[in-house]
Short mmCIF file of C-alpha atoms and ligand atoms in Angstrom, two decimals:
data_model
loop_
_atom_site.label_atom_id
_atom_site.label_comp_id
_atom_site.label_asym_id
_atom_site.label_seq_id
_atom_site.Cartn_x
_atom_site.Cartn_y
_atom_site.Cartn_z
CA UNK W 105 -10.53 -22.37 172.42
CA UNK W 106 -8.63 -23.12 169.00
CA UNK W 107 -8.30 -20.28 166.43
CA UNK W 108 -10.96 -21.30 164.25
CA UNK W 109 -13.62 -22.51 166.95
CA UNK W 110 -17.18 -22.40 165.70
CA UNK W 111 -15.90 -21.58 162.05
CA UNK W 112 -16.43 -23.78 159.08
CA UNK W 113 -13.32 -24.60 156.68
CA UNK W 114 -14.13 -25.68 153.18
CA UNK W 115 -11.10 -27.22 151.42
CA UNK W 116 -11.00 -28.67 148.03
CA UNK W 117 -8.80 -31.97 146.99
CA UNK W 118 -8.17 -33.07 150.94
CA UNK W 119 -7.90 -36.41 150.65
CA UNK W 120 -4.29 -36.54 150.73
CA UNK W 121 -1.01 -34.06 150.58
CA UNK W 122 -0.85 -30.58 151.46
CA UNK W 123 -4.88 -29.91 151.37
CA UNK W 124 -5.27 -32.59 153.99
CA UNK W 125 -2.54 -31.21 156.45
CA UNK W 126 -4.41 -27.79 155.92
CA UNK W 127 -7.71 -29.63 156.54
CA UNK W 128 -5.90 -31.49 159.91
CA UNK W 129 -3.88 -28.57 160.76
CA UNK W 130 -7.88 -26.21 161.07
CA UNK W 131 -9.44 -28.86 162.92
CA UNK W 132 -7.22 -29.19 165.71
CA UNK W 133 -8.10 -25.45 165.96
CA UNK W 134 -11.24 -26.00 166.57
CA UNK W 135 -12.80 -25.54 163.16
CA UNK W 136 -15.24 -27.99 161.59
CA UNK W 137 -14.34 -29.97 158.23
CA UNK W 138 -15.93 -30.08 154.53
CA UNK W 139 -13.81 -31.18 152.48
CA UNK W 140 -13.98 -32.50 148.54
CA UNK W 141 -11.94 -35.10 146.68
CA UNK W 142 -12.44 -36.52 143.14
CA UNK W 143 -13.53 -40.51 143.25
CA UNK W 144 -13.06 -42.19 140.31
CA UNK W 145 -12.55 -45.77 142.07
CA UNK W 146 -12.52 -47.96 145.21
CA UNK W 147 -9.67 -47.16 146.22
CA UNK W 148 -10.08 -43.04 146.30
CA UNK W 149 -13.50 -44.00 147.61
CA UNK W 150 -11.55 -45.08 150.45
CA UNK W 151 -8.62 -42.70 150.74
CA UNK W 152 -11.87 -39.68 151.19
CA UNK W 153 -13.23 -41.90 154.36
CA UNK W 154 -10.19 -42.61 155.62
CA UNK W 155 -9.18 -38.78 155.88
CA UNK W 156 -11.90 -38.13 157.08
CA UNK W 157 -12.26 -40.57 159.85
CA UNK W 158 -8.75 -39.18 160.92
CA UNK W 159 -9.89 -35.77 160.69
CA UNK W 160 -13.38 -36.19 163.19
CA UNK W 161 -10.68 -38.07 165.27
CA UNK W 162 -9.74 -34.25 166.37
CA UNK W 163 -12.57 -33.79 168.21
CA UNK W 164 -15.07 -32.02 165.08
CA UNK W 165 -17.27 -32.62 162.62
CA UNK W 166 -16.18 -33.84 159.23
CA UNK W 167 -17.83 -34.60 156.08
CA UNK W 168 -16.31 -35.45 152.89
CA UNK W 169 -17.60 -34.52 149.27
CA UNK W 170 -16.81 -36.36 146.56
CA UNK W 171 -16.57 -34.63 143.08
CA UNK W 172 -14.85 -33.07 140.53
CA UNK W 173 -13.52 -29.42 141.51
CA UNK W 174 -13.62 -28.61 137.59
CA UNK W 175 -17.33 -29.09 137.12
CA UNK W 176 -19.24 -26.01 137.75
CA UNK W 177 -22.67 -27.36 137.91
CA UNK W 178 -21.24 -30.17 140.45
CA UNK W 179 -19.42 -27.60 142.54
CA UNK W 180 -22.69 -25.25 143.12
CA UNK W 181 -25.04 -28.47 144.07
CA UNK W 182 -21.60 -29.65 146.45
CA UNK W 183 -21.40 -25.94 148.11
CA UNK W 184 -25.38 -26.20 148.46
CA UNK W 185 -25.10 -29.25 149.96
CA UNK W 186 -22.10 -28.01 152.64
CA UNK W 187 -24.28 -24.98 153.09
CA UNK W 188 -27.33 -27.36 154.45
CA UNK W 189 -25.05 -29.33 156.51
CA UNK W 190 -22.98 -27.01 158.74
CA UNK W 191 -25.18 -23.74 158.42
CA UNK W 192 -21.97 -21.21 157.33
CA UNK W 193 -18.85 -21.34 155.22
CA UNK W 194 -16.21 -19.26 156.90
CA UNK W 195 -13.04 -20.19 155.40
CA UNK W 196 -12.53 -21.45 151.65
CA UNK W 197 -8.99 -23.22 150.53
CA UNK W 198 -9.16 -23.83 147.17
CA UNK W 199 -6.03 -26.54 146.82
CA UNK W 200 -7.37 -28.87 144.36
CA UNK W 201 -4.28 -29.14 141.86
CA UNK W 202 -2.47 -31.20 139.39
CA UNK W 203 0.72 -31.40 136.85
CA UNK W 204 0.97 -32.36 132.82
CA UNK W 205 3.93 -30.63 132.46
CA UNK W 206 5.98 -30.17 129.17
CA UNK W 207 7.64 -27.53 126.83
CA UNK W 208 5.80 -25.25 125.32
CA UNK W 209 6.51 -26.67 121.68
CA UNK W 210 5.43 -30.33 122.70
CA UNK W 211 2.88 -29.42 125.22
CA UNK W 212 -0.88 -30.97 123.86
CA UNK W 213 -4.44 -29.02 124.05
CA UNK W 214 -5.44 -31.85 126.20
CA UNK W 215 -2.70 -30.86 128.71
CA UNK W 216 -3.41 -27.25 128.60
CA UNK W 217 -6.96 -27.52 129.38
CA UNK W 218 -7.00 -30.27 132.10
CA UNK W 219 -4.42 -28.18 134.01
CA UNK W 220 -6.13 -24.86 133.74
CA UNK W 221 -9.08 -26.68 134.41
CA UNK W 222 -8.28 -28.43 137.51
CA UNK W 223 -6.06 -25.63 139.09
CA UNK W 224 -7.91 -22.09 138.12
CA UNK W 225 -11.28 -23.25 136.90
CA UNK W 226 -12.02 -25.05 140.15
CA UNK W 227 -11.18 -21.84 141.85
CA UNK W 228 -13.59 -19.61 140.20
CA UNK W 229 -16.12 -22.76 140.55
CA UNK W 230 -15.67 -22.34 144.51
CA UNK W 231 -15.28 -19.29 144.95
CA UNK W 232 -18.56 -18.47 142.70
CA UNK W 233 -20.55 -20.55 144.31
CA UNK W 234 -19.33 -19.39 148.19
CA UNK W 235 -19.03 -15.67 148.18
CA UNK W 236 -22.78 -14.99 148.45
CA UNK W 237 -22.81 -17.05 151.24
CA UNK W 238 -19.60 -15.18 152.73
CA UNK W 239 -21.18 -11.97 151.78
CA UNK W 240 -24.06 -12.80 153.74
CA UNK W 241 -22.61 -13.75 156.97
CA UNK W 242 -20.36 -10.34 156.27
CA UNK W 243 -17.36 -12.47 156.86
CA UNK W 244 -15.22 -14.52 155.16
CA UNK W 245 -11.65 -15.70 154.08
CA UNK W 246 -10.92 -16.97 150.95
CA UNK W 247 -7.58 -18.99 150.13
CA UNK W 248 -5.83 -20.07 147.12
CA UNK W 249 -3.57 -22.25 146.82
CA UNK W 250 -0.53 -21.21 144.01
CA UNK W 251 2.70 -21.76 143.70
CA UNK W 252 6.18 -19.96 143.45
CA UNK W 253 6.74 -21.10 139.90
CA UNK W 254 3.09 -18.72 139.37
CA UNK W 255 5.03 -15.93 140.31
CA UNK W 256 8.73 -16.49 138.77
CA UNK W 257 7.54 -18.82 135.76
CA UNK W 258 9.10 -22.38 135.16
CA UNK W 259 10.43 -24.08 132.04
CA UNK W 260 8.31 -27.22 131.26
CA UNK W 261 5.41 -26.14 133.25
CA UNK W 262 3.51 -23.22 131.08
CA UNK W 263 0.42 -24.54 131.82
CA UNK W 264 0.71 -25.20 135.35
CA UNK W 265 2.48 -21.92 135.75
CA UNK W 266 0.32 -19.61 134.32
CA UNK W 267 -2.50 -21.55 136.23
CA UNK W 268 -0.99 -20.42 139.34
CA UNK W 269 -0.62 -17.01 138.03
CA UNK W 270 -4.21 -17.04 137.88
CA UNK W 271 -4.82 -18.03 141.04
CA UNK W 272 -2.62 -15.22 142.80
CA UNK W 273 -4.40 -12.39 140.08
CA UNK W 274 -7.89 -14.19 141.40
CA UNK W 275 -7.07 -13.97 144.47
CA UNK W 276 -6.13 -10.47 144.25
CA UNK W 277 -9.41 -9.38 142.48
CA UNK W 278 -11.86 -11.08 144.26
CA UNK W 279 -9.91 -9.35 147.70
CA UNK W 280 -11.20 -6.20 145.88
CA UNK W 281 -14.45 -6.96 145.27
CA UNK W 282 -15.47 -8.66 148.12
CA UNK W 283 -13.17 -6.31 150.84
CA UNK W 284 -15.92 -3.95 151.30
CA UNK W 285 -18.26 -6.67 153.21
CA UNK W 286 -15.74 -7.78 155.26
CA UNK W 287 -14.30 -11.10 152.75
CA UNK W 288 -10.69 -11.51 152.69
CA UNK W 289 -8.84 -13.30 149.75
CA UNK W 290 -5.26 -14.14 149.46
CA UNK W 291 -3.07 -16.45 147.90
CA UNK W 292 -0.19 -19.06 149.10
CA UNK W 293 2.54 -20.25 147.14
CA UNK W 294 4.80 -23.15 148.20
CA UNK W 295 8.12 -23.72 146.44
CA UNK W 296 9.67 -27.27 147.27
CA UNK W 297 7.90 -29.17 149.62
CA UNK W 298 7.84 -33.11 150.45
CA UNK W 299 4.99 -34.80 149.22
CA UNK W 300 4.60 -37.51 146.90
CA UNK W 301 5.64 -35.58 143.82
CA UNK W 302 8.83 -34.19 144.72
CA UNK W 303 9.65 -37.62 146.01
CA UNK W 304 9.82 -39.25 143.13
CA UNK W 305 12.83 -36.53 141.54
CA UNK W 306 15.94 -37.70 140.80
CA UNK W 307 19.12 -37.09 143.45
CA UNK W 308 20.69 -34.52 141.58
CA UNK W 309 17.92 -32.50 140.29
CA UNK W 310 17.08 -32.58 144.55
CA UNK W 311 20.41 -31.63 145.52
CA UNK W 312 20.42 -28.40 142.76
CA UNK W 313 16.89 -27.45 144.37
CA UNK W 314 18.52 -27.90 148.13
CA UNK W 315 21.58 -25.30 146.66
CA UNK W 316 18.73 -22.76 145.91
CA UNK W 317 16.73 -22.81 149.26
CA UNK W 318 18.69 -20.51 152.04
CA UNK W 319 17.33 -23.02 154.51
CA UNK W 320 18.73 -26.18 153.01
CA UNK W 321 15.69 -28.40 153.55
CA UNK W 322 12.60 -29.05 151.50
CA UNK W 323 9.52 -27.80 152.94
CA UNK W 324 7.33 -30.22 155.10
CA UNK W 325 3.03 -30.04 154.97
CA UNK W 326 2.80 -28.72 158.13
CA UNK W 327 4.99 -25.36 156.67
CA UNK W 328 2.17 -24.72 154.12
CA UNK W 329 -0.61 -25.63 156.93
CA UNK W 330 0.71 -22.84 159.32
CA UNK W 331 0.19 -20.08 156.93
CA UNK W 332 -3.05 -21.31 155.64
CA UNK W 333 -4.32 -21.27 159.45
CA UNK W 334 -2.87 -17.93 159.99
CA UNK W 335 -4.80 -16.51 156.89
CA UNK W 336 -7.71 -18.31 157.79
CA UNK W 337 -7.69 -16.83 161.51
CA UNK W 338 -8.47 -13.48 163.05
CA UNK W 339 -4.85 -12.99 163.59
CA UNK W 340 -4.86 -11.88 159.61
CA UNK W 341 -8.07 -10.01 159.60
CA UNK W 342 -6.13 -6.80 158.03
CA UNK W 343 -4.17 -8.67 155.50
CA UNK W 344 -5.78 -9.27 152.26
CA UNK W 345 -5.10 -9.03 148.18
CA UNK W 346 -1.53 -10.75 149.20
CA UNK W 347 0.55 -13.35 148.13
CA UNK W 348 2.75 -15.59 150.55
CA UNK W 349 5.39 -17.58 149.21
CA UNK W 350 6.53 -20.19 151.79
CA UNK W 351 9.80 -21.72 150.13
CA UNK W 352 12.75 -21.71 152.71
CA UNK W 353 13.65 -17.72 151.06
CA UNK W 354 13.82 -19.39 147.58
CA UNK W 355 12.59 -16.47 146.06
CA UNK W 356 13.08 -12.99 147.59
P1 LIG Z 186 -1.54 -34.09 145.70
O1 LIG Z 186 -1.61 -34.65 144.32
O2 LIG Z 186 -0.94 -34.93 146.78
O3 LIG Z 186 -3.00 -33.63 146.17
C1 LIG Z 186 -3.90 -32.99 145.31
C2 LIG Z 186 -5.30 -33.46 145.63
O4 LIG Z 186 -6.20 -32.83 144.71
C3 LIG Z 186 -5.46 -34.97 145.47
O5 LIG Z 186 -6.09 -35.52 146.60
C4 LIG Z 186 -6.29 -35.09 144.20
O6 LIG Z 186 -7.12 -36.25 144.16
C5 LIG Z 186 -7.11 -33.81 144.26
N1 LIG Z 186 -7.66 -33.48 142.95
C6 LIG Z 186 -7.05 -33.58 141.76
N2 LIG Z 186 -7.90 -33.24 140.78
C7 LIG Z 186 -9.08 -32.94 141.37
C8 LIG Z 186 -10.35 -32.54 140.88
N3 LIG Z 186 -10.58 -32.38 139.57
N4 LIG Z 186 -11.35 -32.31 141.77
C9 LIG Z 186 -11.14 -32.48 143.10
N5 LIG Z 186 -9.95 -32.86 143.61
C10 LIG Z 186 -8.94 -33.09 142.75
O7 LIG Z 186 -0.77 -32.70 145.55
P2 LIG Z 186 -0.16 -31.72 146.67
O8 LIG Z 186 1.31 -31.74 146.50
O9 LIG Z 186 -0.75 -31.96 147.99
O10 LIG Z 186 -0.67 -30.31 146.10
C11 LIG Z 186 -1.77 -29.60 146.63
C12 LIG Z 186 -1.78 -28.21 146.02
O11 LIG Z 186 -0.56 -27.54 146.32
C13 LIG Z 186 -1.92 -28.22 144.49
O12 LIG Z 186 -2.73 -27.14 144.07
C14 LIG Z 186 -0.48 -28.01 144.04
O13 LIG Z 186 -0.41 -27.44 142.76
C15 LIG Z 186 0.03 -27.08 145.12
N6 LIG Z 186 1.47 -27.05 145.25
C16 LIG Z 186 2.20 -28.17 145.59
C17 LIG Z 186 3.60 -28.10 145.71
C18 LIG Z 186 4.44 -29.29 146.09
O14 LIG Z 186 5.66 -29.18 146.16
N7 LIG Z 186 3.85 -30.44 146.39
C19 LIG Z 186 4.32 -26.85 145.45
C20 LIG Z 186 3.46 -25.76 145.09
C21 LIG Z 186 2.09 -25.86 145.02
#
């Protein structure tokens, strides 16, 4: 028996990165796989298959979703749809994200919007459409996925900080409202961690992030994965309303 055996794990933007090591990390505890991905081409087309195809390879189901995390009329027909197809939605990782950043002074509308669009709106989008289906099972757990600069602020990224503030404050509210019928909501924020973005940063700017982290190493997938499963298992079913930041002691 896994952790999550017999539960159902929604995660949003699990194609690739951090979502999809979440997403890997729940199946091979036993839990059974939605997850969504935005398509606009071939080639994501077959990134979402090829996840998925790895994921079943664990031994559960798996079904992938394409569509856009933003849209709220997509996401309730795409929670409907999950809904038909594996009878319950126990766990919910909202971890659909990008970046536009820029200062303040030279930051565009356009970037404002698609960031708060992509990172909070999608949340509320989720979450709307799968609490009254946690309510009704009486059971739930709710994760979102933030960030340490939504908690300390960064220079450059406004929009993608306050974003993440969101997230941790949604979080935080919806673990009141929802507490009382047994839903728990809490929110994850990763500082430095290798993935395709922070790959692509210069040496020095790396080496000035490694002097910050007590633990002298970025942090890997897996790191983030480990305390989304815990918060998605029964080993956190009296923690909820909180905020984890998983950064090497970064921030303390
Ligand atoms: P990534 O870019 O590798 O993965 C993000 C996924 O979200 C992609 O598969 C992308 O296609 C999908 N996505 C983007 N827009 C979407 C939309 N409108 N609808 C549905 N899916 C959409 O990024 P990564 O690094 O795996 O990040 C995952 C989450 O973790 C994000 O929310 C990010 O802000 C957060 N995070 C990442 C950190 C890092 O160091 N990589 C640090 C802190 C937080």
């Amino acid at each position: 028996m896994g952790l999550l055996t017999g539960k159902t794990a929604l995660i949003t933007g699990a194609a690739r990165g951090i979502g999809k090591a979440v997403a890997m990390k729940f199946a091979s505890e036993g839990a059974n796989i939605a997850f969504t991905d935005l398509v606009l081409n071939d080639e994501m087309a077959a990134g979402l298959e090829a996840t998925r195809k790895e994921i079943e390879a664990l031994g559960v189901t798996c079904r992938a979703y394409a569509g856009n995390a933003a849209d709220f009329e997509e996401t309730q027909k795409t929670v409907k749809q999950i809904h038909e197809d594996f009878g319950s939605i126990d766990v919910l990782v909202n971890n659909a994200g990008i970046t536009k950043d820029g200062l303040m002074l030279r930051m565009s509308e356009a970037q404002w919007d698609a960031v708060l669009n992509v990172n909070l709106k999608s949340a509320f989008n989720f979450i709307h459409a799968c609490s009254p289906i946690m309510l009704r099972q009486r059971g739930g757990s709710i994760i979102n996925m933030a960030s340490v600069v939504g908690v300390h602020g960064n220079a450059g990224q406004c929009n993608y900080a306050a974003s993440k503030a969101g997230m941790i404050a949604l979080a935080k509210s919806i673990a009141q409202e929802l507490g009382p019928k047994g839903v728990r909501a809490n929110a994850v924020a990763p500082g430095f961690i290798e993935t395709a973005m922070t790959a692509q940063l210069p040496e020095d700017i790396r080496k000035d992030w490694m002097k910050k982290i007590p633990l002298r190493r970025g942090g890997q997938t897996e790191d983030i994965a480990n305390v989304c499963l815990f918060l998605a298992s029964d080993m956190s079913s009296y923690v909820s309303g909180q905020v984890i930041q998983i950064d090497g002691g970064m921030n303390m």
